[in-house]
Amino acid sequence: MLARALARHSTRAFGLMGNGNAHFIEHLADAGIAYTAVRHEAATVASADAYHRVSGELAIATTTYGAGFTNALTALAESAQARIPMILVAGDAPTSGTRPWDVDQEMMAAAMSVRTITLTPDDLEATVDRAVASAWRIRRPIVLAIPYDLSTAPVLDPEPDTDTDTVAAGIDLNDPEVMRALAAATLPASAPAATPTPTRQAERPRTVASPDDLAAALRALREAERPSCSPAAVPGSRSRRAS
């Protein structure tokens, strides 16, 4: 089902088979996607990157989980920096939890500003369509993660959506950029920009002294004696004996 969903958007895939993506690769040919096997996971992403640069079309890269995914990170970082739209189908940890050889693949991809979408049997085709649309819109790779225990799970038919406007527009409500655009669209276009009202700081009251008061103050300062402080009055000090 995943291969058929991707076949609507791409005709070429590059990959290295492992436990996490074997079932996906097995169905690529039947879905009409030409598959090229490479000898290292970095080459899967690099090949899909090069294919897009030459043809302008979306390509698919695929690796297994764990070390297979980490081997592809250098090439994935390059594609992200070069703004290459791509779909990386990668095996992932089972939904029951990580195993000793699993790593946090989503956080690793996020460190390179690459979004990860974990696949489920629910509404698979719509999820793939949103992932592909996001890859083209933001011009970055998108990782489609296949949990190991769901790699052969039957796909459930999606429930009918009565919100036809949302379906026709292809709006991904899980995309932060889409949500920001929708929020901005709700603001009235004719509303004037709010200008901050300048606030005056309260002036400190000024004290005006009379000439007599000033003269008395100066006289008190001149007649004042400098205070003397004996060493005994200072904590921690030691008295000195006259030599």
mmCIF file with all atom_site columns, N, CA, C and O in Angstrom, residues 14-18 21 25 35-41 44 62-64 71:
data_model
loop_
_atom_site.group_PDB
_atom_site.id
_atom_site.type_symbol
_atom_site.label_atom_id
_atom_site.label_alt_id
_atom_site.label_comp_id
_atom_site.label_asym_id
_atom_site.label_entity_id
_atom_site.label_seq_id
_atom_site.pdbx_PDB_ins_code
_atom_site.Cartn_x
_atom_site.Cartn_y
_atom_site.Cartn_z
_atom_site.occupancy
_atom_site.B_iso_or_equiv
_atom_site.pdbx_formal_charge
_atom_site.auth_seq_id
_atom_site.auth_comp_id
_atom_site.auth_asym_id
_atom_site.auth_atom_id
_atom_site.pdbx_PDB_model_num
ATOM 1  N N  . PHE A 1 14 ? 15.827 4.727  -4.709 1.00 0.00 ? 14 PHE A N  1
ATOM 2  C CA . PHE A 1 14 ? 17.189 4.262  -4.476 1.00 0.00 ? 14 PHE A CA 1
ATOM 3  C C  . PHE A 1 14 ? 17.262 3.756  -3.041 1.00 0.00 ? 14 PHE A C  1
ATOM 4  O O  . PHE A 1 14 ? 16.826 4.447  -2.117 1.00 0.00 ? 14 PHE A O  1
ATOM 5  N N  . GLY A 1 15 ? 17.821 2.559  -2.847 1.00 0.00 ? 15 GLY A N  1
ATOM 6  C CA . GLY A 1 15 ? 17.810 2.042  -1.494 1.00 0.00 ? 15 GLY A CA 1
ATOM 7  C C  . GLY A 1 15 ? 18.797 0.933  -1.235 1.00 0.00 ? 15 GLY A C  1
ATOM 8  O O  . GLY A 1 15 ? 19.476 0.427  -2.128 1.00 0.00 ? 15 GLY A O  1
ATOM 9  N N  . LEU A 1 16 ? 18.866 0.579  0.050  1.00 0.00 ? 16 LEU A N  1
ATOM 10 C CA . LEU A 1 16 ? 19.647 -0.558 0.524  1.00 0.00 ? 16 LEU A CA 1
ATOM 11 C C  . LEU A 1 16 ? 18.742 -1.337 1.477  1.00 0.00 ? 16 LEU A C  1
ATOM 12 O O  . LEU A 1 16 ? 18.252 -0.796 2.453  1.00 0.00 ? 16 LEU A O  1
ATOM 13 N N  . MET A 1 17 ? 18.525 -2.611 1.150  1.00 0.00 ? 17 MET A N  1
ATOM 14 C CA . MET A 1 17 ? 17.529 -3.390 1.862  1.00 0.00 ? 17 MET A CA 1
ATOM 15 C C  . MET A 1 17 ? 18.012 -3.818 3.243  1.00 0.00 ? 17 MET A C  1
ATOM 16 O O  . MET A 1 17 ? 19.174 -4.124 3.462  1.00 0.00 ? 17 MET A O  1
ATOM 17 N N  . GLY A 1 18 ? 17.077 -3.808 4.198  1.00 0.00 ? 18 GLY A N  1
ATOM 18 C CA . GLY A 1 18 ? 17.307 -4.311 5.548  1.00 0.00 ? 18 GLY A CA 1
ATOM 19 C C  . GLY A 1 18 ? 15.991 -4.795 6.113  1.00 0.00 ? 18 GLY A C  1
ATOM 20 O O  . GLY A 1 18 ? 14.948 -4.756 5.444  1.00 0.00 ? 18 GLY A O  1
ATOM 21 N N  . ASN A 1 21 ? 12.918 -2.187 5.907  1.00 0.00 ? 21 ASN A N  1
ATOM 22 C CA . ASN A 1 21 ? 12.317 -1.706 4.659  1.00 0.00 ? 21 ASN A CA 1
ATOM 23 C C  . ASN A 1 21 ? 12.196 -2.799 3.596  1.00 0.00 ? 21 ASN A C  1
ATOM 24 O O  . ASN A 1 21 ? 11.898 -2.503 2.435  1.00 0.00 ? 21 ASN A O  1
ATOM 25 N N  . ILE A 1 25 ? 10.412 -2.425 -0.185 1.00 0.00 ? 25 ILE A N  1
ATOM 26 C CA . ILE A 1 25 ? 11.165 -2.595 -1.432 1.00 0.00 ? 25 ILE A CA 1
ATOM 27 C C  . ILE A 1 25 ? 10.566 -3.705 -2.282 1.00 0.00 ? 25 ILE A C  1
ATOM 28 O O  . ILE A 1 25 ? 10.523 -3.619 -3.518 1.00 0.00 ? 25 ILE A O  1
ATOM 29 N N  . TYR A 1 35 ? 13.463 0.614  -9.123 1.00 0.00 ? 35 TYR A N  1
ATOM 30 C CA . TYR A 1 35 ? 14.304 0.554  -7.918 1.00 0.00 ? 35 TYR A CA 1
ATOM 31 C C  . TYR A 1 35 ? 15.751 0.321  -8.300 1.00 0.00 ? 35 TYR A C  1
ATOM 32 O O  . TYR A 1 35 ? 16.079 -0.579 -9.080 1.00 0.00 ? 35 TYR A O  1
ATOM 33 N N  . THR A 1 36 ? 16.642 1.137  -7.733 1.00 0.00 ? 36 THR A N  1
ATOM 34 C CA . THR A 1 36 ? 18.081 0.987  -7.931 1.00 0.00 ? 36 THR A CA 1
ATOM 35 C C  . THR A 1 36 ? 18.714 0.693  -6.577 1.00 0.00 ? 36 THR A C  1
ATOM 36 O O  . THR A 1 36 ? 18.616 1.503  -5.645 1.00 0.00 ? 36 THR A O  1
ATOM 37 N N  . ALA A 1 37 ? 19.359 -0.473 -6.474 1.00 0.00 ? 37 ALA A N  1
ATOM 38 C CA . ALA A 1 37 ? 20.024 -0.849 -5.222 1.00 0.00 ? 37 ALA A CA 1
ATOM 39 C C  . ALA A 1 37 ? 21.423 -0.247 -5.189 1.00 0.00 ? 37 ALA A C  1
ATOM 40 O O  . ALA A 1 37 ? 22.142 -0.253 -6.193 1.00 0.00 ? 37 ALA A O  1
ATOM 41 N N  . VAL A 1 38 ? 21.816 0.280  -4.046 1.00 0.00 ? 38 VAL A N  1
ATOM 42 C CA . VAL A 1 38 ? 23.146 0.850  -3.860 1.00 0.00 ? 38 VAL A CA 1
ATOM 43 C C  . VAL A 1 38 ? 23.852 0.062  -2.754 1.00 0.00 ? 38 VAL A C  1
ATOM 44 O O  . VAL A 1 38 ? 23.262 -0.802 -2.110 1.00 0.00 ? 38 VAL A O  1
ATOM 45 N N  . ARG A 1 39 ? 25.103 0.389  -2.501 1.00 0.00 ? 39 ARG A N  1
ATOM 46 C CA . ARG A 1 39 ? 25.910 -0.409 -1.568 1.00 0.00 ? 39 ARG A CA 1
ATOM 47 C C  . ARG A 1 39 ? 26.147 0.266  -0.218 1.00 0.00 ? 39 ARG A C  1
ATOM 48 O O  . ARG A 1 39 ? 26.847 -0.305 0.617  1.00 0.00 ? 39 ARG A O  1
ATOM 49 N N  . HIS A 1 40 ? 25.633 1.449  -0.020 1.00 0.00 ? 40 HIS A N  1
ATOM 50 C CA . HIS A 1 40 ? 25.783 2.117  1.273  1.00 0.00 ? 40 HIS A CA 1
ATOM 51 C C  . HIS A 1 40 ? 24.579 3.024  1.468  1.00 0.00 ? 40 HIS A C  1
ATOM 52 O O  . HIS A 1 40 ? 24.044 3.594  0.503  1.00 0.00 ? 40 HIS A O  1
ATOM 53 N N  . GLU A 1 41 ? 24.146 3.171  2.731  1.00 0.00 ? 41 GLU A N  1
ATOM 54 C CA . GLU A 1 41 ? 22.959 3.984  2.991  1.00 0.00 ? 41 GLU A CA 1
ATOM 55 C C  . GLU A 1 41 ? 23.143 5.438  2.595  1.00 0.00 ? 41 GLU A C  1
ATOM 56 O O  . GLU A 1 41 ? 22.180 6.103  2.186  1.00 0.00 ? 41 GLU A O  1
ATOM 57 N N  . THR A 1 44 ? 21.983 6.037  -0.850 1.00 0.00 ? 44 THR A N  1
ATOM 58 C CA . THR A 1 44 ? 20.547 6.070  -1.144 1.00 0.00 ? 44 THR A CA 1
ATOM 59 C C  . THR A 1 44 ? 20.062 7.514  -1.226 1.00 0.00 ? 44 THR A C  1
ATOM 60 O O  . THR A 1 44 ? 19.373 7.903  -2.172 1.00 0.00 ? 44 THR A O  1
ATOM 61 N N  . THR A 1 62 ? 15.502 4.946  0.529  1.00 0.00 ? 62 THR A N  1
ATOM 62 C CA . THR A 1 62 ? 15.006 4.068  1.587  1.00 0.00 ? 62 THR A CA 1
ATOM 63 C C  . THR A 1 62 ? 16.155 3.336  2.260  1.00 0.00 ? 62 THR A C  1
ATOM 64 O O  . THR A 1 62 ? 17.095 2.874  1.599  1.00 0.00 ? 62 THR A O  1
ATOM 65 N N  . THR A 1 63 ? 16.073 3.277  3.597  1.00 0.00 ? 63 THR A N  1
ATOM 66 C CA . THR A 1 63 ? 17.066 2.570  4.407  1.00 0.00 ? 63 THR A CA 1
ATOM 67 C C  . THR A 1 63 ? 16.332 1.805  5.493  1.00 0.00 ? 63 THR A C  1
ATOM 68 O O  . THR A 1 63 ? 15.136 1.985  5.712  1.00 0.00 ? 63 THR A O  1
ATOM 69 N N  . THR A 1 64 ? 17.067 0.976  6.199  1.00 0.00 ? 64 THR A N  1
ATOM 70 C CA . THR A 1 64 ? 16.501 0.282  7.340  1.00 0.00 ? 64 THR A CA 1
ATOM 71 C C  . THR A 1 64 ? 16.692 1.146  8.588  1.00 0.00 ? 64 THR A C  1
ATOM 72 O O  . THR A 1 64 ? 17.119 2.297  8.507  1.00 0.00 ? 64 THR A O  1
ATOM 73 N N  . ASN A 1 71 ? 23.731 5.851  8.989  1.00 0.00 ? 71 ASN A N  1
ATOM 74 C CA . ASN A 1 71 ? 24.683 5.901  7.880  1.00 0.00 ? 71 ASN A CA 1
ATOM 75 C C  . ASN A 1 71 ? 24.270 6.906  6.809  1.00 0.00 ? 71 ASN A C  1
ATOM 76 O O  . ASN A 1 71 ? 25.110 7.389  6.049  1.00 0.00 ? 71 ASN A O  1
#
